[in-house]
Amino acid sequence: MNSGDILRYVMIIVGVYLLWVAILSLAKRKMTEPFCLAWGFLSFLMILGGILLRPTGLSSYISDTGLVLILLLGGLGLMAAYFISRQMSDLARKNQELTMQISLLNQENERVLAVLEGLTGKLKMDL
């Protein structure tokens, strides 16, 4: 088995794993839909790349140790990108929740001021 075949199999396995993780993250509401869609598209491209590309002359350019190093660095890069996208998704969800809470608080504040105005008969004074 040459290094080109190893790279193809790794790309297919990583693509299937990324697709599975994206679907689970969407089901557990850990990531929002746009991020899951992007990860699903990336995993689909990796699976297609692993199936369709045939790197036959790869072993003449990269040694087996170099391929392992490249795969490790690529894996670390994918994990870092997944972590960042998950954090950004969490922040977007929290931001949306805070926006809804502020809207509800503003609405409640307007009701309280209207009741206060009705009880005192005075208009509210803006400071």
mmCIF file of N, CA and C in Angstrom:
data_model
loop_
_atom_site.group_PDB
_atom_site.id
_atom_site.type_symbol
_atom_site.label_atom_id
_atom_site.label_comp_id
_atom_site.label_asym_id
_atom_site.label_seq_id
_atom_site.Cartn_x
_atom_site.Cartn_y
_atom_site.Cartn_z
ATOM 1 N N MET A 1 0.853 -1.169 0.000
ATOM 2 C CA MET A 1 0.000 0.000 0.000
ATOM 3 C C MET A 1 0.906 1.241 0.000
ATOM 4 N N ASN A 2 0.713 2.100 -0.988
ATOM 5 C CA ASN A 2 1.561 3.284 -1.080
ATOM 6 C C ASN A 2 0.928 4.450 -0.320
ATOM 7 N N SER A 3 1.667 5.532 -0.233
ATOM 8 C CA SER A 3 1.209 6.672 0.566
ATOM 9 C C SER A 3 -0.008 7.360 -0.061
ATOM 10 N N GLY A 4 -0.170 7.274 -1.373
ATOM 11 C CA GLY A 4 -1.338 7.863 -2.021
ATOM 12 C C GLY A 4 -2.628 7.176 -1.597
ATOM 13 N N ASP A 5 -2.574 5.848 -1.510
ATOM 14 C CA ASP A 5 -3.756 5.104 -1.064
ATOM 15 C C ASP A 5 -4.070 5.389 0.404
ATOM 16 N N ILE A 6 -3.033 5.503 1.214
ATOM 17 C CA ILE A 6 -3.239 5.829 2.630
ATOM 18 C C ILE A 6 -3.913 7.188 2.761
ATOM 19 N N LEU A 7 -3.458 8.152 1.978
ATOM 20 C CA LEU A 7 -4.051 9.485 2.011
ATOM 21 C C LEU A 7 -5.520 9.444 1.587
ATOM 22 N N ARG A 8 -5.826 8.662 0.565
ATOM 23 C CA ARG A 8 -7.213 8.541 0.107
ATOM 24 C C ARG A 8 -8.104 7.954 1.195
ATOM 25 N N TYR A 9 -7.643 6.865 1.831
ATOM 26 C CA TYR A 9 -8.443 6.230 2.877
ATOM 27 C C TYR A 9 -8.637 7.164 4.073
ATOM 28 N N VAL A 10 -7.583 7.881 4.429
ATOM 29 C CA VAL A 10 -7.686 8.824 5.547
ATOM 30 C C VAL A 10 -8.676 9.932 5.205
ATOM 31 N N MET A 11 -8.649 10.427 3.973
ATOM 32 C CA MET A 11 -9.597 11.473 3.579
ATOM 33 C C MET A 11 -11.032 10.973 3.643
ATOM 34 N N ILE A 12 -11.279 9.752 3.209
ATOM 35 C CA ILE A 12 -12.641 9.202 3.254
ATOM 36 C C ILE A 12 -13.096 9.015 4.699
ATOM 37 N N ILE A 13 -12.227 8.458 5.532
ATOM 38 C CA ILE A 13 -12.583 8.219 6.937
ATOM 39 C C ILE A 13 -12.828 9.531 7.665
ATOM 40 N N VAL A 14 -11.961 10.507 7.459
ATOM 41 C CA VAL A 14 -12.132 11.806 8.110
ATOM 42 C C VAL A 14 -13.391 12.501 7.590
ATOM 43 N N GLY A 15 -13.685 12.378 6.319
ATOM 44 C CA GLY A 15 -14.900 12.971 5.764
ATOM 45 C C GLY A 15 -16.157 12.378 6.363
ATOM 46 N N VAL A 16 -16.194 11.046 6.491
ATOM 47 C CA VAL A 16 -17.354 10.390 7.103
ATOM 48 C C VAL A 16 -17.468 10.796 8.574
ATOM 49 N N TYR A 17 -16.338 10.862 9.276
ATOM 50 C CA TYR A 17 -16.346 11.262 10.681
ATOM 51 C C TYR A 17 -16.834 12.706 10.840
ATOM 52 N N LEU A 18 -16.372 13.619 9.986
ATOM 53 C CA LEU A 18 -16.816 15.008 10.063
ATOM 54 C C LEU A 18 -18.309 15.132 9.773
ATOM 55 N N LEU A 19 -18.802 14.363 8.824
ATOM 56 C CA LEU A 19 -20.234 14.383 8.532
ATOM 57 C C LEU A 19 -21.024 13.890 9.740
ATOM 58 N N TRP A 20 -20.563 12.839 10.372
ATOM 59 C CA TRP A 20 -21.234 12.304 11.547
ATOM 60 C C TRP A 20 -21.225 13.320 12.693
ATOM 61 N N VAL A 21 -20.080 13.961 12.916
ATOM 62 C CA VAL A 21 -19.976 14.956 13.988
ATOM 63 C C VAL A 21 -20.865 16.162 13.694
ATOM 64 N N ALA A 22 -20.937 16.583 12.436
ATOM 65 C CA ALA A 22 -21.792 17.724 12.078
ATOM 66 C C ALA A 22 -23.257 17.399 12.305
ATOM 67 N N ILE A 23 -23.679 16.196 11.951
ATOM 68 C CA ILE A 23 -25.079 15.800 12.156
ATOM 69 C C ILE A 23 -25.396 15.704 13.645
ATOM 70 N N LEU A 24 -24.488 15.129 14.430
ATOM 71 C CA LEU A 24 -24.711 15.032 15.870
ATOM 72 C C LEU A 24 -24.720 16.409 16.532
ATOM 73 N N SER A 25 -23.851 17.305 16.092
ATOM 74 C CA SER A 25 -23.825 18.648 16.655
ATOM 75 C C SER A 25 -25.107 19.402 16.350
ATOM 76 N N LEU A 26 -25.651 19.189 15.168
ATOM 77 C CA LEU A 26 -26.921 19.817 14.824
ATOM 78 C C LEU A 26 -28.062 19.215 15.636
ATOM 79 N N ALA A 27 -28.042 17.896 15.824
ATOM 80 C CA ALA A 27 -29.108 17.236 16.579
ATOM 81 C C ALA A 27 -29.081 17.628 18.053
ATOM 82 N N LYS A 28 -27.889 17.793 18.614
ATOM 83 C CA LYS A 28 -27.767 18.163 20.024
ATOM 84 C C LYS A 28 -27.788 19.667 20.250
ATOM 85 N N ARG A 29 -27.979 20.441 19.183
ATOM 86 C CA ARG A 29 -28.051 21.905 19.239
ATOM 87 C C ARG A 29 -26.765 22.526 19.792
ATOM 88 N N LYS A 30 -25.625 21.925 19.452
ATOM 89 C CA LYS A 30 -24.341 22.480 19.877
ATOM 90 C C LYS A 30 -23.791 23.458 18.850
ATOM 91 N N MET A 31 -24.245 23.324 17.599
ATOM 92 C CA MET A 31 -23.847 24.255 16.547
ATOM 93 C C MET A 31 -25.087 24.679 15.778
ATOM 94 N N THR A 32 -25.016 25.874 15.230
ATOM 95 C CA THR A 32 -26.144 26.377 14.457
ATOM 96 C C THR A 32 -26.116 25.777 13.051
ATOM 97 N N GLU A 33 -27.203 25.968 12.341
ATOM 98 C CA GLU A 33 -27.371 25.344 11.032
ATOM 99 C C GLU A 33 -26.324 25.782 10.000
ATOM 100 N N PRO A 34 -25.979 27.086 9.916
ATOM 101 C CA PRO A 34 -24.971 27.457 8.902
ATOM 102 C C PRO A 34 -23.609 26.792 9.119
ATOM 103 N N PHE A 35 -23.199 26.673 10.382
ATOM 104 C CA PHE A 35 -21.918 26.026 10.649
ATOM 105 C C PHE A 35 -21.986 24.534 10.334
ATOM 106 N N CYS A 36 -23.082 23.892 10.694
ATOM 107 C CA CYS A 36 -23.233 22.464 10.380
ATOM 108 C C CYS A 36 -23.292 22.237 8.879
ATOM 109 N N LEU A 37 -23.929 23.147 8.180
ATOM 110 C CA LEU A 37 -23.985 23.035 6.724
ATOM 111 C C LEU A 37 -22.589 23.167 6.115
ATOM 112 N N ALA A 38 -21.802 24.096 6.621
ATOM 113 C CA ALA A 38 -20.424 24.260 6.128
ATOM 114 C C ALA A 38 -19.588 23.015 6.414
ATOM 115 N N TRP A 39 -19.722 22.458 7.614
ATOM 116 C CA TRP A 39 -18.966 21.250 7.937
ATOM 117 C C TRP A 39 -19.443 20.054 7.118
ATOM 118 N N GLY A 40 -20.738 19.983 6.866
ATOM 119 C CA GLY A 40 -21.253 18.911 6.018
ATOM 120 C C GLY A 40 -20.726 19.020 4.596
ATOM 121 N N PHE A 41 -20.662 20.252 4.079
ATOM 122 C CA PHE A 41 -20.122 20.464 2.734
ATOM 123 C C PHE A 41 -18.645 20.098 2.679
ATOM 124 N N LEU A 42 -17.880 20.485 3.714
ATOM 125 C CA LEU A 42 -16.456 20.144 3.771
ATOM 126 C C LEU A 42 -16.269 18.631 3.833
ATOM 127 N N SER A 43 -17.087 17.957 4.634
ATOM 128 C CA SER A 43 -16.950 16.504 4.723
ATOM 129 C C SER A 43 -17.327 15.830 3.407
ATOM 130 N N PHE A 44 -18.346 16.357 2.736
ATOM 131 C CA PHE A 44 -18.731 15.814 1.434
ATOM 132 C C PHE A 44 -17.588 15.978 0.427
ATOM 133 N N LEU A 45 -16.927 17.143 0.435
ATOM 134 C CA LEU A 45 -15.787 17.359 -0.460
ATOM 135 C C LEU A 45 -14.625 16.430 -0.126
ATOM 136 N N MET A 46 -14.403 16.177 1.163
ATOM 137 C CA MET A 46 -13.316 15.266 1.544
ATOM 138 C C MET A 46 -13.618 13.843 1.097
ATOM 139 N N ILE A 47 -14.854 13.422 1.240
ATOM 140 C CA ILE A 47 -15.226 12.069 0.799
ATOM 141 C C ILE A 47 -15.077 11.950 -0.714
ATOM 142 N N LEU A 48 -15.572 12.948 -1.443
ATOM 143 C CA LEU A 48 -15.422 12.922 -2.903
ATOM 144 C C LEU A 48 -13.952 12.976 -3.319
ATOM 145 N N GLY A 49 -13.175 13.804 -2.638
ATOM 146 C CA GLY A 49 -11.741 13.880 -2.947
ATOM 147 C C GLY A 49 -11.042 12.561 -2.702
ATOM 148 N N GLY A 50 -11.411 11.880 -1.623
ATOM 149 C CA GLY A 50 -10.809 10.584 -1.337
ATOM 150 C C GLY A 50 -11.206 9.523 -2.345
ATOM 151 N N ILE A 51 -12.415 9.624 -2.874
ATOM 152 C CA ILE A 51 -12.873 8.633 -3.846
ATOM 153 C C ILE A 51 -12.325 8.916 -5.246
ATOM 154 N N LEU A 52 -12.373 10.185 -5.659
ATOM 155 C CA LEU A 52 -12.058 10.514 -7.047
ATOM 156 C C LEU A 52 -10.582 10.794 -7.321
ATOM 157 N N LEU A 53 -9.860 11.356 -6.373
ATOM 158 C CA LEU A 53 -8.454 11.693 -6.623
ATOM 159 C C LEU A 53 -7.567 10.463 -6.467
ATOM 160 N N ARG A 54 -6.567 10.387 -7.335
ATOM 161 C CA ARG A 54 -5.619 9.277 -7.293
ATOM 162 C C ARG A 54 -4.189 9.830 -7.250
ATOM 163 N N PRO A 55 -3.668 10.109 -6.057
ATOM 164 C CA PRO A 55 -2.301 10.656 -5.969
ATOM 165 C C PRO A 55 -1.262 9.539 -6.123
ATOM 166 N N THR A 56 -0.943 9.182 -7.363
ATOM 167 C CA THR A 56 -0.040 8.051 -7.609
ATOM 168 C C THR A 56 1.419 8.400 -7.363
ATOM 169 N N GLY A 57 1.842 9.616 -7.675
ATOM 170 C CA GLY A 57 3.247 9.979 -7.517
ATOM 171 C C GLY A 57 3.564 10.660 -6.208
ATOM 172 N N LEU A 58 2.695 10.534 -5.214
ATOM 173 C CA LEU A 58 2.884 11.230 -3.949
ATOM 174 C C LEU A 58 4.108 10.727 -3.198
ATOM 175 N N SER A 59 4.395 9.434 -3.273
ATOM 176 C CA SER A 59 5.521 8.872 -2.520
ATOM 177 C C SER A 59 6.871 9.358 -3.040
ATOM 178 N N SER A 60 6.915 9.846 -4.277
ATOM 179 C CA SER A 60 8.183 10.381 -4.778
ATOM 180 C C SER A 60 8.430 11.800 -4.283
ATOM 181 N N TYR A 61 7.407 12.492 -3.800
ATOM 182 C CA TYR A 61 7.555 13.856 -3.301
ATOM 183 C C TYR A 61 7.575 13.945 -1.782
ATOM 184 N N ILE A 62 6.805 13.081 -1.116
ATOM 185 C CA ILE A 62 6.680 13.139 0.336
ATOM 186 C C ILE A 62 7.000 11.761 0.902
ATOM 187 N N SER A 63 7.842 11.742 1.934
ATOM 188 C CA SER A 63 8.163 10.470 2.582
ATOM 189 C C SER A 63 6.996 10.043 3.477
ATOM 190 N N ASP A 64 7.084 8.825 3.963
ATOM 191 C CA ASP A 64 6.020 8.326 4.838
ATOM 192 C C ASP A 64 5.964 9.125 6.143
ATOM 193 N N THR A 65 7.119 9.486 6.669
ATOM 194 C CA THR A 65 7.154 10.313 7.881
ATOM 195 C C THR A 65 6.572 11.690 7.620
ATOM 196 N N GLY A 66 6.870 12.258 6.463
ATOM 197 C CA GLY A 66 6.304 13.558 6.100
ATOM 198 C C GLY A 66 4.800 13.489 5.949
ATOM 199 N N LEU A 67 4.291 12.387 5.402
ATOM 200 C CA LEU A 67 2.845 12.217 5.255
ATOM 201 C C LEU A 67 2.165 12.130 6.614
ATOM 202 N N VAL A 68 2.787 11.407 7.546
ATOM 203 C CA VAL A 68 2.230 11.311 8.901
ATOM 204 C C VAL A 68 2.211 12.689 9.550
ATOM 205 N N LEU A 69 3.280 13.446 9.374
ATOM 206 C CA LEU A 69 3.349 14.791 9.945
ATOM 207 C C LEU A 69 2.289 15.702 9.329
ATOM 208 N N ILE A 70 2.113 15.631 8.030
ATOM 209 C CA ILE A 70 1.093 16.446 7.348
ATOM 210 C C ILE A 70 -0.307 16.056 7.815
ATOM 211 N N LEU A 71 -0.557 14.755 7.972
ATOM 212 C CA LEU A 71 -1.862 14.303 8.443
ATOM 213 C C LEU A 71 -2.126 14.760 9.880
ATOM 214 N N LEU A 72 -1.104 14.716 10.732
ATOM 215 C CA LEU A 72 -1.268 15.188 12.103
ATOM 216 C C LEU A 72 -1.543 16.691 12.151
ATOM 217 N N LEU A 73 -0.809 17.454 11.368
ATOM 218 C CA LEU A 73 -1.038 18.904 11.336
ATOM 219 C C LEU A 73 -2.407 19.235 10.746
ATOM 220 N N GLY A 74 -2.809 18.491 9.730
ATOM 221 C CA GLY A 74 -4.142 18.697 9.167
ATOM 222 C C GLY A 74 -5.231 18.349 10.167
ATOM 223 N N GLY A 75 -5.036 17.281 10.920
ATOM 224 C CA GLY A 75 -6.004 16.901 11.954
ATOM 225 C C GLY A 75 -6.105 17.950 13.050
ATOM 226 N N LEU A 76 -4.952 18.477 13.457
ATOM 227 C CA LEU A 76 -4.963 19.552 14.462
ATOM 228 C C LEU A 76 -5.651 20.801 13.924
ATOM 229 N N GLY A 77 -5.421 21.101 12.662
ATOM 230 C CA GLY A 77 -6.076 22.260 12.052
ATOM 231 C C GLY A 77 -7.585 22.080 11.986
ATOM 232 N N LEU A 78 -8.030 20.871 11.633
ATOM 233 C CA LEU A 78 -9.469 20.598 11.593
ATOM 234 C C LEU A 78 -10.091 20.682 12.982
ATOM 235 N N MET A 79 -9.389 20.171 13.996
ATOM 236 C CA MET A 79 -9.914 20.250 15.354
ATOM 237 C C MET A 79 -9.999 21.691 15.829
ATOM 238 N N ALA A 80 -8.996 22.492 15.495
ATOM 239 C CA ALA A 80 -9.024 23.903 15.879
ATOM 240 C C ALA A 80 -10.160 24.645 15.174
ATOM 241 N N ALA A 81 -10.356 24.369 13.898
ATOM 242 C CA ALA A 81 -11.445 25.014 13.157
ATOM 243 C C ALA A 81 -12.806 24.581 13.703
ATOM 244 N N TYR A 82 -12.943 23.316 14.068
ATOM 245 C CA TYR A 82 -14.205 22.845 14.650
ATOM 246 C C TYR A 82 -14.460 23.517 15.997
ATOM 247 N N PHE A 83 -13.422 23.623 16.820
ATOM 248 C CA PHE A 83 -13.569 24.278 18.119
ATOM 249 C C PHE A 83 -13.983 25.737 17.954
ATOM 250 N N ILE A 84 -13.353 26.427 17.020
ATOM 251 C CA ILE A 84 -13.687 27.838 16.787
ATOM 252 C C ILE A 84 -15.115 27.974 16.279
ATOM 253 N N SER A 85 -15.524 27.113 15.357
ATOM 254 C CA SER A 85 -16.886 27.214 14.831
ATOM 255 C C SER A 85 -17.913 26.862 15.903
ATOM 256 N N ARG A 86 -17.583 25.946 16.777
ATOM 257 C CA ARG A 86 -18.510 25.611 17.860
ATOM 258 C C ARG A 86 -18.636 26.765 18.852
ATOM 259 N N GLN A 87 -17.517 27.412 19.163
ATOM 260 C CA GLN A 87 -17.566 28.563 20.069
ATOM 261 C C GLN A 87 -18.330 29.728 19.438
ATOM 262 N N MET A 88 -18.101 29.970 18.158
ATOM 263 C CA MET A 88 -18.819 31.052 17.475
ATOM 264 C C MET A 88 -20.317 30.749 17.432
ATOM 265 N N SER A 89 -20.676 29.509 17.227
ATOM 266 C CA SER A 89 -22.074 29.127 17.211
ATOM 267 C C SER A 89 -22.709 29.324 18.587
ATOM 268 N N ASP A 90 -21.973 28.967 19.632
ATOM 269 C CA ASP A 90 -22.461 29.161 20.989
ATOM 270 C C ASP A 90 -22.646 30.651 21.292
ATOM 271 N N LEU A 91 -21.697 31.463 20.871
ATOM 272 C CA LEU A 91 -21.820 32.905 21.084
ATOM 273 C C LEU A 91 -22.990 33.499 20.303
ATOM 274 N N ALA A 92 -23.220 33.023 19.102
ATOM 275 C CA ALA A 92 -24.355 33.517 18.311
ATOM 276 C C ALA A 92 -25.677 33.145 18.978
ATOM 277 N N ARG A 93 -25.750 31.938 19.525
ATOM 278 C CA ARG A 93 -26.967 31.506 20.206
ATOM 279 C C ARG A 93 -27.194 32.339 21.469
ATOM 280 N N LYS A 94 -26.133 32.577 22.237
ATOM 281 C CA LYS A 94 -26.261 33.403 23.447
ATOM 282 C C LYS A 94 -26.644 34.830 23.096
ATOM 283 N N ASN A 95 -26.084 35.354 22.024
ATOM 284 C CA ASN A 95 -26.421 36.705 21.583
ATOM 285 C C ASN A 95 -27.898 36.804 21.207
ATOM 286 N N GLN A 96 -28.408 35.796 20.539
ATOM 287 C CA GLN A 96 -29.824 35.783 20.164
ATOM 288 C C GLN A 96 -30.709 35.714 21.406
ATOM 289 N N GLU A 97 -30.326 34.904 22.387
ATOM 290 C CA GLU A 97 -31.102 34.814 23.620
ATOM 291 C C GLU A 97 -31.098 36.145 24.369
ATOM 292 N N LEU A 98 -29.938 36.803 24.436
ATOM 293 C CA LEU A 98 -29.853 38.100 25.105
ATOM 294 C C LEU A 98 -30.696 39.151 24.393
ATOM 295 N N THR A 99 -30.720 39.105 23.084
ATOM 296 C CA THR A 99 -31.540 40.051 22.326
ATOM 297 C C THR A 99 -33.016 39.855 22.642
ATOM 298 N N MET A 100 -33.446 38.610 22.734
ATOM 299 C CA MET A 100 -34.850 38.349 23.073
ATOM 300 C C MET A 100 -35.161 38.807 24.494
ATOM 301 N N GLN A 101 -34.251 38.580 25.431
ATOM 302 C CA GLN A 101 -34.480 39.002 26.814
ATOM 303 C C GLN A 101 -34.536 40.522 26.926
ATOM 304 N N ILE A 102 -33.683 41.227 26.210
ATOM 305 C CA ILE A 102 -33.709 42.691 26.227
ATOM 306 C C ILE A 102 -35.004 43.205 25.642
ATOM 307 N N SER A 103 -35.472 42.586 24.583
ATOM 308 C CA SER A 103 -36.735 42.993 23.980
ATOM 309 C C SER A 103 -37.888 42.804 24.963
ATOM 310 N N LEU A 104 -37.898 41.673 25.663
ATOM 311 C CA LEU A 104 -38.950 41.437 26.655
ATOM 312 C C LEU A 104 -38.858 42.418 27.816
ATOM 313 N N LEU A 105 -37.640 42.723 28.252
ATOM 314 C CA LEU A 105 -37.477 43.696 29.335
ATOM 315 C C LEU A 105 -37.924 45.088 28.911
ATOM 316 N N ASN A 106 -37.627 45.490 27.704
ATOM 317 C CA ASN A 106 -38.082 46.786 27.207
ATOM 318 C C ASN A 106 -39.599 46.854 27.139
ATOM 319 N N GLN A 107 -40.221 45.774 26.699
ATOM 320 C CA GLN A 107 -41.673 45.729 26.625
ATOM 321 C C GLN A 107 -42.284 45.811 28.025
ATOM 322 N N GLU A 108 -41.701 45.089 28.971
ATOM 323 C CA GLU A 108 -42.196 45.140 30.346
ATOM 324 C C GLU A 108 -41.982 46.520 30.957
ATOM 325 N N ASN A 109 -40.881 47.164 30.653
ATOM 326 C CA ASN A 109 -40.602 48.512 31.140
ATOM 327 C C ASN A 109 -41.639 49.498 30.611
ATOM 328 N N GLU A 110 -42.006 49.386 29.353
ATOM 329 C CA GLU A 110 -43.026 50.271 28.785
ATOM 330 C C GLU A 110 -44.376 50.058 29.466
ATOM 331 N N ARG A 111 -44.720 48.801 29.781
ATOM 332 C CA ARG A 111 -45.975 48.532 30.477
ATOM 333 C C ARG A 111 -45.967 49.111 31.885
ATOM 334 N N VAL A 112 -44.858 48.968 32.594
ATOM 335 C CA VAL A 112 -44.755 49.507 33.950
ATOM 336 C C VAL A 112 -44.859 51.028 33.917
ATOM 337 N N LEU A 113 -44.207 51.662 32.961
ATOM 338 C CA LEU A 113 -44.289 53.118 32.852
ATOM 339 C C LEU A 113 -45.703 53.568 32.500
ATOM 340 N N ALA A 114 -46.418 52.804 31.685
ATOM 341 C CA ALA A 114 -47.793 53.159 31.344
ATOM 342 C C ALA A 114 -48.699 53.033 32.565
ATOM 343 N N VAL A 115 -48.494 51.989 33.364
ATOM 344 C CA VAL A 115 -49.287 51.831 34.586
ATOM 345 C C VAL A 115 -48.958 52.943 35.572
ATOM 346 N N LEU A 116 -47.694 53.264 35.712
ATOM 347 C CA LEU A 116 -47.269 54.347 36.607
ATOM 348 C C LEU A 116 -47.853 55.676 36.167
ATOM 349 N N GLU A 117 -47.860 55.912 34.881
ATOM 350 C CA GLU A 117 -48.438 57.145 34.353
ATOM 351 C C GLU A 117 -49.935 57.190 34.630
ATOM 352 N N GLY A 118 -50.595 56.042 34.504
ATOM 353 C CA GLY A 118 -52.032 55.998 34.787
ATOM 354 C C GLY A 118 -52.333 56.227 36.258
ATOM 355 N N LEU A 119 -51.471 55.732 37.135
ATOM 356 C CA LEU A 119 -51.702 55.905 38.571
ATOM 357 C C LEU A 119 -51.398 57.325 39.044
ATOM 358 N N THR A 120 -50.333 57.910 38.571
ATOM 359 C CA THR A 120 -49.934 59.235 39.047
ATOM 360 C C THR A 120 -50.521 60.355 38.214
ATOM 361 N N GLY A 121 -50.884 60.078 37.001
ATOM 362 C CA GLY A 121 -51.424 61.094 36.139
ATOM 363 C C GLY A 121 -50.363 62.001 35.544
ATOM 364 N N LYS A 122 -49.119 61.702 35.781
ATOM 365 C CA LYS A 122 -48.030 62.509 35.237
ATOM 366 C C LYS A 122 -47.367 61.744 34.096
ATOM 367 N N LEU A 123 -46.863 62.508 33.156
ATOM 368 C CA LEU A 123 -46.112 61.908 32.060
ATOM 369 C C LEU A 123 -44.713 61.571 32.545
ATOM 370 N N LYS A 124 -44.145 60.553 31.984
ATOM 371 C CA LYS A 124 -42.787 60.187 32.381
ATOM 372 C C LYS A 124 -41.811 61.255 31.907
ATOM 373 N N MET A 125 -40.770 61.414 32.663
ATOM 374 C CA MET A 125 -39.755 62.405 32.322
ATOM 375 C C MET A 125 -38.504 61.661 31.874
ATOM 376 N N ASP A 126 -38.042 61.996 30.693
ATOM 377 C CA ASP A 126 -36.816 61.366 30.180
ATOM 378 C C ASP A 126 -35.626 62.071 30.770
ATOM 379 N N LEU A 127 -34.675 61.347 31.251
ATOM 380 C CA LEU A 127 -33.461 61.918 31.813
ATOM 381 C C LEU A 127 -32.345 61.877 30.814
#
